[in-house]
Amino acid sequence: MNEAIDGKQNAQTVTAHQINISIAKQVAGLVKSTLGPYGMDKEMVDAAGEVVMTNDGATILKETKLNHPSAKIITEVARTQEENCYDGTTTSVVITGELMDKAQDLLDKKIHPTRIAKGFALANRKAQEVLPNMALDVNDDILKTVAATAMTGKTAEIDGDHLSSVCVEVANATTLDNISIVRRSGGRVSDSIAIAGILVDREKSHHNMPDKVKDAKVAIVDVDITLPEFAQQVQVQVTDNAAVQEFIESRKEQLHGIAQNLIDSGATVIFCMRDIDRYVQEYLAKNGIYAARRVARSDLEAVSKATGARIVSAIDDLKEEDLGSSGEVEEIKVGEKPLIKLTGNKTDAAVSVLIRGPTQSATDEISRAFDDAVGVTTIAIEDGKVVPGGGAPFLFLSKELKEYANSVGGREQLAITAFAEALEVIPSALAENSGLDPLDTLIALRHLHSSESGSVYGVDVEEGGGKDMLKAGVVEPTRVVSQALESATNIASQLLRIDNIIEMHSVKEIGDDGFNY
Ligand code: ADP
Ligand code: MG
C-alpha cells in the first residue's frame, strides 16, 4: 500500500517538475525575441481591446494572461527586477528559463533538485562576488551612455541622443519621486524638454482668465466649487415664476459668496480636482484669477509638494495659510492643447519632463522607455558602478564560474557548470535577434574573453562577432546584472523546490520512515 502511494507520488513529482520547466521555457520564449536593440516589438491586445505595441519584457508579461501558478512565480522575476532596477526584466526572465532548461538536463541525470538548487545558489554567490571585478566608476559621459543603452531598441522613432541628455540632466537634478512625466503626441521627439518645476496637463476653465500669473498664490481644492446641494445634484421643486427668479438670485448670491471667499483668501491661482460652477468661473475670471478644474489628484499632490499649498476640502474655510507660492504660473501651448507650467516654486526639487512623439502609442512607449532610463541612470548615480553591456558580463561570469566549478567538485559542480552555461543565453539571444549566428558569435566572444582584458567584449549587433562595449557606448549599472542573477536564481530554486514540498508532505503523510526532512 505504502509502496503504491509512494510510487504514485514519485510519478506526480516528475510531472510537476516537467510542467514547471516547460512553463519557465514558455514564459522565457515569450520575451526572448524582444531582447536587445534589434529585439522584435510585440503587438498585444489588452482587456479593453486596445493594441499595445511594446518590446518591454515586463509590459509583455503584465499584458499576457498567465494563469498557471508557476508562470506567475516567473513573472515575479520581472516584477522584482523592474522594482529594483527599472531595467533588465527580459534578461532576468530569459535567464530563469535557461536555468530551468539546464535543470532539466541535471534531473535527467538523476541529480536531486535540492542539489541543483544548492549548486545554483553557490554559482550565484560566486557571480555576485566576482562581478565587481569588471565594473567601472561612473562619470557624466558614462551616465549618458547608460541612459542611451537603457532606451535602445524601445521604439523606432526615438531620438536617443537628445533624450539621454535630458535623462542625465533630470537624474542629476533631483530624486526619482520628484520627477513627473507629461506626454503629448503630435510632435518631434527632439522637442521633449525638462523644466525645473511642474507641468499640469490641464487648461484654464474660462477663456477670460489670464494666461500668466506672476508671484502666484496657489490654492488647491479637492471638492466641487459650487453650492453643496448642486454638488449632490439635489432636485429643487419650484412652483411659480417669481419663486424661480428668487431662487436664481439667491443661488447667484451664494455662488458669489463662494467666489468672493476664494478671492479674499488671497489666492490668484486655483487648482480644483472636481468641477467649478460656471458662475464662479466667470467671477474669478473677472477678478484676474486663474483656475483649472478636473486636475488629477497626482498633479494636485505634486503642486502641493512644490508650492507648499495645503489640499483643502472645505472651500468656505480656505485661508491665506493654506496657500502655496509659485514664481510664475503660465499656460503654454504644446501641440494642440495647452499645459500649465509652474516655475520658481517654493521648493525647487520638482522636475517635469515633457515627452513629445509623433503618435499617441509612440509617445507612450517613448515615455515608458524614458521613465525606465531615468530610473536606471539614477541607480548608476547611486551605486557609482557600471559594467559593459551587450552580454559582456554574462560571458565574463560564465568563464569565471566554469573555473570555479572545477574547484567545488561533487554534484554541485555540475549545477555550477550548468549555471555558467545558462548565462551564455544572453549574448546568444542578442546575436540571434540581430540576425547573427548565435554559436559563431559565442565562439568568437569566448575567445576574446579568454584574454586578460577581455571582459569589455559584448555582441557586435551590427557587424557580428565581438566588440568593446565601452567603445560602442553600451553600458549598464552593475545592479541590473546582479539583481537579474539574484532573482533568476531565487525563482529557479523556488520552482525546483515546489516538488520537494510535495515529496515532504507525502513522506509525512505516509509516515513510514519517521524522518522530518
Ligand atoms: P531588458 O528588458 O533585459 O533590459 P532589452 O531589450 O532592453 O532587455 O535588452 C537589454 C540588453 O541589450 C542588454 O544586455 C544590453 O546590454 C543589450 N544592448 C543594448 N544595446 C546594445 C547594443 N547597441 N549592442 C549590443 N547590446 C546591446
Ligand atoms: Mg532594457
CSV table of C-alpha atoms in Angstrom, one decimal, residues 83-380:
chain,number,residue,atom,x,y,z
A,83,GLU,CA,11.1,47.4,-9.0
A,84,ASN,CA,14.8,47.3,-8.1
A,85,CYS,CA,16.4,48.3,-11.4
A,86,TYR,CA,13.8,49.7,-13.9
A,87,ASP,CA,15.6,47.5,-16.5
A,88,GLY,CA,16.8,44.0,-17.2
A,89,THR,CA,13.4,42.5,-17.0
A,90,THR,CA,13.7,40.5,-20.2
A,91,THR,CA,17.2,39.4,-19.2
A,92,SER,CA,16.1,38.1,-15.8
A,93,VAL,CA,13.2,36.1,-17.3
A,94,VAL,CA,15.3,34.7,-20.1
A,95,ILE,CA,18.0,33.5,-17.6
A,96,THR,CA,15.3,32.0,-15.4
A,97,GLY,CA,14.0,30.0,-18.3
A,98,GLU,CA,17.5,28.9,-19.3
A,99,LEU,CA,18.3,27.8,-15.7
A,100,MET,CA,15.2,25.7,-15.7
A,101,ASP,CA,16.2,24.2,-19.0
A,102,LYS,CA,19.6,23.3,-17.6
A,103,ALA,CA,18.0,21.9,-14.5
A,104,GLN,CA,16.0,19.5,-16.7
A,105,ASP,CA,19.3,18.0,-18.0
A,106,LEU,CA,20.5,17.6,-14.5
A,107,LEU,CA,17.2,16.0,-13.4
A,108,ASP,CA,17.6,13.6,-16.3
A,109,LYS,CA,21.0,12.7,-14.8
A,110,LYS,CA,19.1,11.9,-11.6
A,111,ILE,CA,20.6,14.8,-9.7
A,112,HIS,CA,18.3,15.7,-6.9
A,113,PRO,CA,16.5,19.1,-7.2
A,114,THR,CA,17.9,20.2,-3.8
A,115,ARG,CA,21.4,19.6,-5.1
A,116,ILE,CA,20.7,21.6,-8.2
A,117,ALA,CA,19.2,24.5,-6.2
A,118,LYS,CA,22.3,24.4,-3.9
A,119,GLY,CA,24.7,24.5,-6.9
A,120,PHE,CA,22.8,27.4,-8.5
A,121,ALA,CA,22.9,29.3,-5.2
A,122,LEU,CA,26.7,28.7,-4.9
A,123,ALA,CA,27.2,29.8,-8.5
A,124,ASN,CA,25.1,33.0,-7.9
A,125,ARG,CA,27.1,33.8,-4.8
A,126,LYS,CA,30.4,33.5,-6.7
A,127,ALA,CA,29.0,35.6,-9.6
A,128,GLN,CA,28.0,38.3,-7.1
A,129,GLU,CA,31.5,38.2,-5.7
A,130,VAL,CA,33.4,38.5,-9.0
A,131,LEU,CA,31.1,40.8,-10.9
A,132,PRO,CA,32.5,44.0,-9.3
A,133,ASN,CA,35.9,43.0,-10.8
A,134,MET,CA,34.7,44.1,-14.2
A,135,ALA,CA,32.9,47.2,-13.0
A,136,LEU,CA,33.9,50.8,-13.8
A,137,ASP,CA,33.3,54.0,-11.9
A,138,VAL,CA,30.6,56.4,-13.2
A,139,ASN,CA,31.2,59.8,-14.7
A,140,ASP,CA,28.9,62.1,-16.7
A,141,ASP,CA,29.9,60.8,-20.1
A,142,ILE,CA,29.3,57.2,-18.9
A,143,LEU,CA,25.9,58.3,-17.5
A,144,LYS,CA,24.8,59.4,-20.9
A,145,THR,CA,25.7,56.1,-22.4
A,146,VAL,CA,23.9,54.3,-19.5
A,147,ALA,CA,20.7,56.3,-20.4
A,148,ALA,CA,21.1,55.6,-24.1
A,149,THR,CA,21.6,51.9,-23.5
A,150,ALA,CA,18.5,51.7,-21.4
A,151,MET,CA,16.5,53.2,-24.2
A,152,THR,CA,17.9,51.3,-27.1
A,153,GLY,CA,15.5,49.5,-29.3
A,154,LYS,CA,12.5,50.7,-27.4
A,155,THR,CA,11.0,52.5,-30.3
A,156,ALA,CA,12.0,53.3,-33.9
A,157,GLU,CA,11.2,57.0,-33.6
A,158,ILE,CA,13.4,57.6,-30.5
A,159,ASP,CA,15.9,60.4,-30.6
A,160,GLY,CA,18.2,58.6,-28.2
A,161,ASP,CA,21.0,61.3,-28.1
A,162,HIS,CA,18.6,64.1,-27.1
A,163,LEU,CA,16.6,62.0,-24.7
A,164,SER,CA,19.7,60.6,-22.9
A,165,SER,CA,20.9,64.2,-22.4
A,166,VAL,CA,17.6,65.2,-20.9
A,167,CYS,CA,17.6,62.0,-18.8
A,168,VAL,CA,21.1,62.7,-17.3
A,169,GLU,CA,20.1,66.3,-16.7
A,170,VAL,CA,17.0,65.2,-14.8
A,171,ALA,CA,18.6,62.3,-12.9
A,172,ASN,CA,21.4,64.7,-11.7
A,173,ALA,CA,19.0,67.4,-10.8
A,174,THR,CA,16.6,65.6,-8.4
A,175,THR,CA,15.4,62.4,-6.9
A,176,LEU,CA,13.0,59.9,-8.6
A,177,ASP,CA,10.0,60.8,-6.5
A,178,ASN,CA,10.3,64.5,-7.6
A,179,ILE,CA,10.2,63.7,-11.3
A,180,SER,CA,7.0,63.7,-13.3
A,181,ILE,CA,6.4,63.0,-16.9
A,182,VAL,CA,3.8,64.6,-19.2
A,183,ARG,CA,3.2,63.1,-22.6
A,184,ARG,CA,2.0,65.0,-25.7
A,185,SER,CA,1.8,63.4,-29.1
A,186,GLY,CA,1.9,65.2,-32.5
A,187,GLY,CA,5.4,66.5,-32.2
A,188,ARG,CA,9.1,65.7,-32.6
A,189,VAL,CA,10.9,63.6,-30.0
A,190,SER,CA,13.7,66.3,-30.1
A,191,ASP,CA,11.2,68.8,-28.7
A,192,SER,CA,11.0,66.9,-25.5
A,193,ILE,CA,12.2,69.0,-22.6
A,194,ALA,CA,12.8,69.0,-18.9
A,195,ILE,CA,11.7,72.0,-16.8
A,196,ALA,CA,12.6,72.9,-13.2
A,197,GLY,CA,9.1,73.0,-12.0
A,198,ILE,CA,5.7,71.3,-12.6
A,199,LEU,CA,3.7,70.7,-15.7
A,200,VAL,CA,0.0,70.1,-15.3
A,201,ASP,CA,-1.9,68.6,-18.2
A,202,ARG,CA,-4.9,71.0,-17.9
A,203,GLU,CA,-6.0,74.4,-19.0
A,204,LYS,CA,-7.8,77.5,-17.6
A,205,SER,CA,-11.5,76.8,-17.1
A,206,HIS,CA,-12.7,80.2,-18.5
A,207,HIS,CA,-11.3,82.0,-21.6
A,208,ASN,CA,-11.2,85.3,-19.9
A,209,MET,CA,-8.8,84.1,-17.3
A,210,PRO,CA,-5.2,85.3,-17.6
A,211,ASP,CA,-2.5,83.2,-19.4
A,212,LYS,CA,0.1,84.1,-16.9
A,213,VAL,CA,0.2,84.9,-13.2
A,214,LYS,CA,3.4,86.1,-11.6
A,215,ASP,CA,4.1,85.5,-7.9
A,216,ALA,CA,1.1,83.3,-7.7
A,217,LYS,CA,-0.7,82.4,-4.5
A,218,VAL,CA,-1.9,78.9,-5.2
A,219,ALA,CA,-5.0,77.3,-3.7
A,220,ILE,CA,-5.7,73.6,-4.1
A,221,VAL,CA,-9.2,72.3,-3.7
A,222,ASP,CA,-10.3,68.6,-4.0
A,223,VAL,CA,-14.1,69.1,-3.9
A,224,ASP,CA,-16.6,70.8,-6.4
A,225,ILE,CA,-16.5,74.5,-6.2
A,226,THR,CA,-20.2,75.1,-6.2
A,227,LEU,CA,-23.2,75.0,-3.8
A,228,PRO,CA,-23.3,71.9,-1.7
A,229,GLU,CA,-26.7,70.9,-2.9
A,230,PHE,CA,-25.6,71.2,-6.6
A,231,ALA,CA,-22.6,69.0,-6.0
A,232,GLN,CA,-25.0,66.4,-4.7
A,233,GLN,CA,-27.4,67.1,-7.6
A,234,VAL,CA,-30.4,67.7,-5.3
A,235,GLN,CA,-33.6,68.4,-7.3
A,236,VAL,CA,-35.4,71.6,-6.2
A,237,GLN,CA,-39.1,72.0,-7.0
A,238,VAL,CA,-40.3,75.5,-7.6
A,239,THR,CA,-43.9,76.4,-8.5
A,240,ASP,CA,-44.1,79.9,-9.9
A,241,ASN,CA,-42.0,82.4,-11.9
A,242,ALA,CA,-41.3,84.7,-9.0
A,243,ALA,CA,-40.1,81.8,-7.0
A,244,VAL,CA,-37.8,80.7,-9.8
A,245,GLN,CA,-36.4,84.2,-10.1
A,246,GLU,CA,-35.9,84.4,-6.3
A,247,PHE,CA,-34.3,81.0,-6.3
A,248,ILE,CA,-31.9,82.0,-9.1
A,249,GLU,CA,-31.0,85.3,-7.4
A,250,SER,CA,-30.3,83.6,-4.1
A,251,ARG,CA,-28.2,81.0,-5.8
A,252,LYS,CA,-26.2,83.6,-7.6
A,253,GLU,CA,-25.6,85.4,-4.3
A,254,GLN,CA,-24.4,82.2,-2.6
A,255,LEU,CA,-22.1,81.4,-5.6
A,256,HIS,CA,-20.9,85.0,-5.5
A,257,GLY,CA,-20.1,84.4,-1.8
A,258,ILE,CA,-18.1,81.3,-2.6
A,259,ALA,CA,-16.1,83.1,-5.3
A,260,GLN,CA,-15.5,86.1,-3.1
A,261,ASN,CA,-14.3,83.9,-0.3
A,262,LEU,CA,-11.7,82.3,-2.6
A,263,ILE,CA,-10.6,85.8,-3.7
A,264,ASP,CA,-10.5,87.0,-0.1
A,265,SER,CA,-8.1,84.2,0.8
A,266,GLY,CA,-5.6,85.9,-1.4
A,267,ALA,CA,-5.5,83.1,-4.0
A,268,THR,CA,-4.6,84.1,-7.5
A,269,VAL,CA,-4.3,80.6,-9.0
A,270,ILE,CA,-6.8,77.7,-8.1
A,271,PHE,CA,-6.4,74.0,-8.9
A,272,CYS,CA,-9.6,72.1,-8.4
A,273,MET,CA,-9.9,68.3,-8.6
A,274,ARG,CA,-13.6,68.5,-9.4
A,275,ASP,CA,-15.8,70.9,-11.2
A,276,ILE,CA,-16.1,74.7,-10.9
A,277,ASP,CA,-19.5,76.3,-11.2
A,278,ARG,CA,-19.7,78.4,-14.4
A,279,TYR,CA,-20.9,81.5,-12.5
A,280,VAL,CA,-17.9,81.1,-10.1
A,281,GLN,CA,-15.6,80.7,-13.1
A,282,GLU,CA,-16.9,83.9,-14.6
A,283,TYR,CA,-16.5,85.8,-11.4
A,284,LEU,CA,-12.9,84.5,-10.8
A,285,ALA,CA,-12.1,85.5,-14.4
A,286,LYS,CA,-13.4,89.0,-13.9
A,287,ASN,CA,-11.1,89.3,-10.9
A,288,GLY,CA,-8.0,88.1,-12.9
A,289,ILE,CA,-7.8,84.8,-11.2
A,290,TYR,CA,-6.6,81.7,-13.0
A,291,ALA,CA,-8.5,78.5,-12.2
A,292,ALA,CA,-8.2,75.0,-13.6
A,293,ARG,CA,-10.8,72.2,-13.0
A,294,ARG,CA,-10.7,68.4,-13.1
A,295,VAL,CA,-7.0,68.3,-12.2
A,296,ALA,CA,-5.7,64.8,-11.4
A,297,ARG,CA,-5.1,64.1,-7.8
A,298,SER,CA,-1.4,63.1,-8.6
A,299,ASP,CA,-1.0,66.6,-10.1
A,300,LEU,CA,-2.6,68.2,-7.1
A,301,GLU,CA,-0.2,66.4,-4.8
A,302,ALA,CA,2.8,67.4,-6.9
A,303,VAL,CA,1.6,71.1,-6.9
A,304,SER,CA,1.0,70.9,-3.2
A,305,LYS,CA,4.5,69.5,-2.6
A,306,ALA,CA,6.2,72.1,-4.8
A,307,THR,CA,4.3,75.2,-3.8
A,308,GLY,CA,3.5,74.3,-0.1
A,309,ALA,CA,-0.2,74.7,-0.7
A,310,ARG,CA,-2.5,72.6,1.5
A,311,ILE,CA,-5.1,70.5,-0.2
A,312,VAL,CA,-8.4,71.9,1.1
A,313,SER,CA,-11.8,70.1,1.1
A,314,ALA,CA,-13.9,72.9,2.8
A,315,ILE,CA,-14.0,75.8,0.4
A,316,ASP,CA,-15.7,78.2,2.8
A,317,ASP,CA,-12.7,77.6,5.1
A,318,LEU,CA,-9.9,78.5,2.7
A,319,LYS,CA,-7.4,80.7,4.5
A,320,GLU,CA,-4.2,82.5,3.5
A,321,GLU,CA,-2.1,80.0,5.3
A,322,ASP,CA,-3.5,77.2,3.1
A,323,LEU,CA,-2.0,78.9,0.0
A,324,GLY,CA,1.2,77.9,-1.7
A,325,SER,CA,3.5,80.1,-3.7
A,326,SER,CA,4.9,79.9,-7.2
A,327,GLY,CA,7.1,82.4,-9.0
A,328,GLU,CA,5.1,82.1,-12.2
A,329,VAL,CA,2.1,80.1,-13.4
A,330,GLU,CA,1.8,80.1,-17.1
A,331,GLU,CA,-0.4,78.4,-19.7
A,332,ILE,CA,1.7,77.3,-22.6
A,333,LYS,CA,0.5,75.7,-25.8
A,334,VAL,CA,2.1,72.4,-26.7
A,335,GLY,CA,0.8,70.8,-29.9
A,336,GLU,CA,-3.0,71.0,-30.0
A,337,LYS,CA,-3.6,71.6,-26.3
A,338,PRO,CA,-2.3,73.8,-23.5
A,339,LEU,CA,-0.3,72.8,-20.4
A,340,ILE,CA,0.1,74.7,-17.2
A,341,LYS,CA,3.6,75.4,-16.2
A,342,LEU,CA,4.6,76.3,-12.6
A,343,THR,CA,8.2,77.6,-12.1
A,344,GLY,CA,10.0,79.3,-9.3
A,345,ASN,CA,8.1,77.3,-6.8
A,346,LYS,CA,8.5,77.4,-3.0
A,347,THR,CA,10.6,74.2,-3.1
A,348,ASP,CA,12.5,73.6,-6.3
A,349,ALA,CA,13.1,69.9,-6.1
A,350,ALA,CA,10.3,69.1,-8.7
A,351,VAL,CA,11.3,68.5,-12.3
A,352,SER,CA,8.9,67.8,-15.0
A,353,VAL,CA,9.6,66.2,-18.3
A,354,LEU,CA,7.5,66.8,-21.4
A,355,ILE,CA,7.8,63.9,-23.8
A,356,ARG,CA,6.9,64.5,-27.4
A,357,GLY,CA,6.3,61.9,-30.0
A,358,PRO,CA,4.6,61.5,-33.4
A,359,THR,CA,1.7,59.4,-32.3
A,360,GLN,CA,0.0,58.6,-29.1
A,361,SER,CA,1.3,55.0,-28.9
A,362,ALA,CA,4.8,56.1,-29.9
A,363,THR,CA,4.7,58.8,-27.2
A,364,ASP,CA,3.5,56.3,-24.6
A,365,GLU,CA,6.3,53.9,-25.5
A,366,ILE,CA,9.0,56.6,-25.5
A,367,SER,CA,7.7,57.9,-22.2
A,368,ARG,CA,7.9,54.4,-20.7
A,369,ALA,CA,11.4,54.0,-22.0
A,370,PHE,CA,12.4,57.4,-20.7
A,371,ASP,CA,10.9,56.7,-17.3
A,372,ASP,CA,12.9,53.5,-17.1
A,373,ALA,CA,16.0,55.2,-18.3
A,374,VAL,CA,15.8,57.9,-15.6
A,375,GLY,CA,15.5,55.1,-13.1
A,376,VAL,CA,18.5,53.2,-14.5
A,377,THR,CA,20.6,56.4,-14.6
A,378,THR,CA,19.6,57.2,-11.0
A,379,ILE,CA,20.8,53.7,-10.0
A,380,ALA,CA,24.1,54.3,-11.8
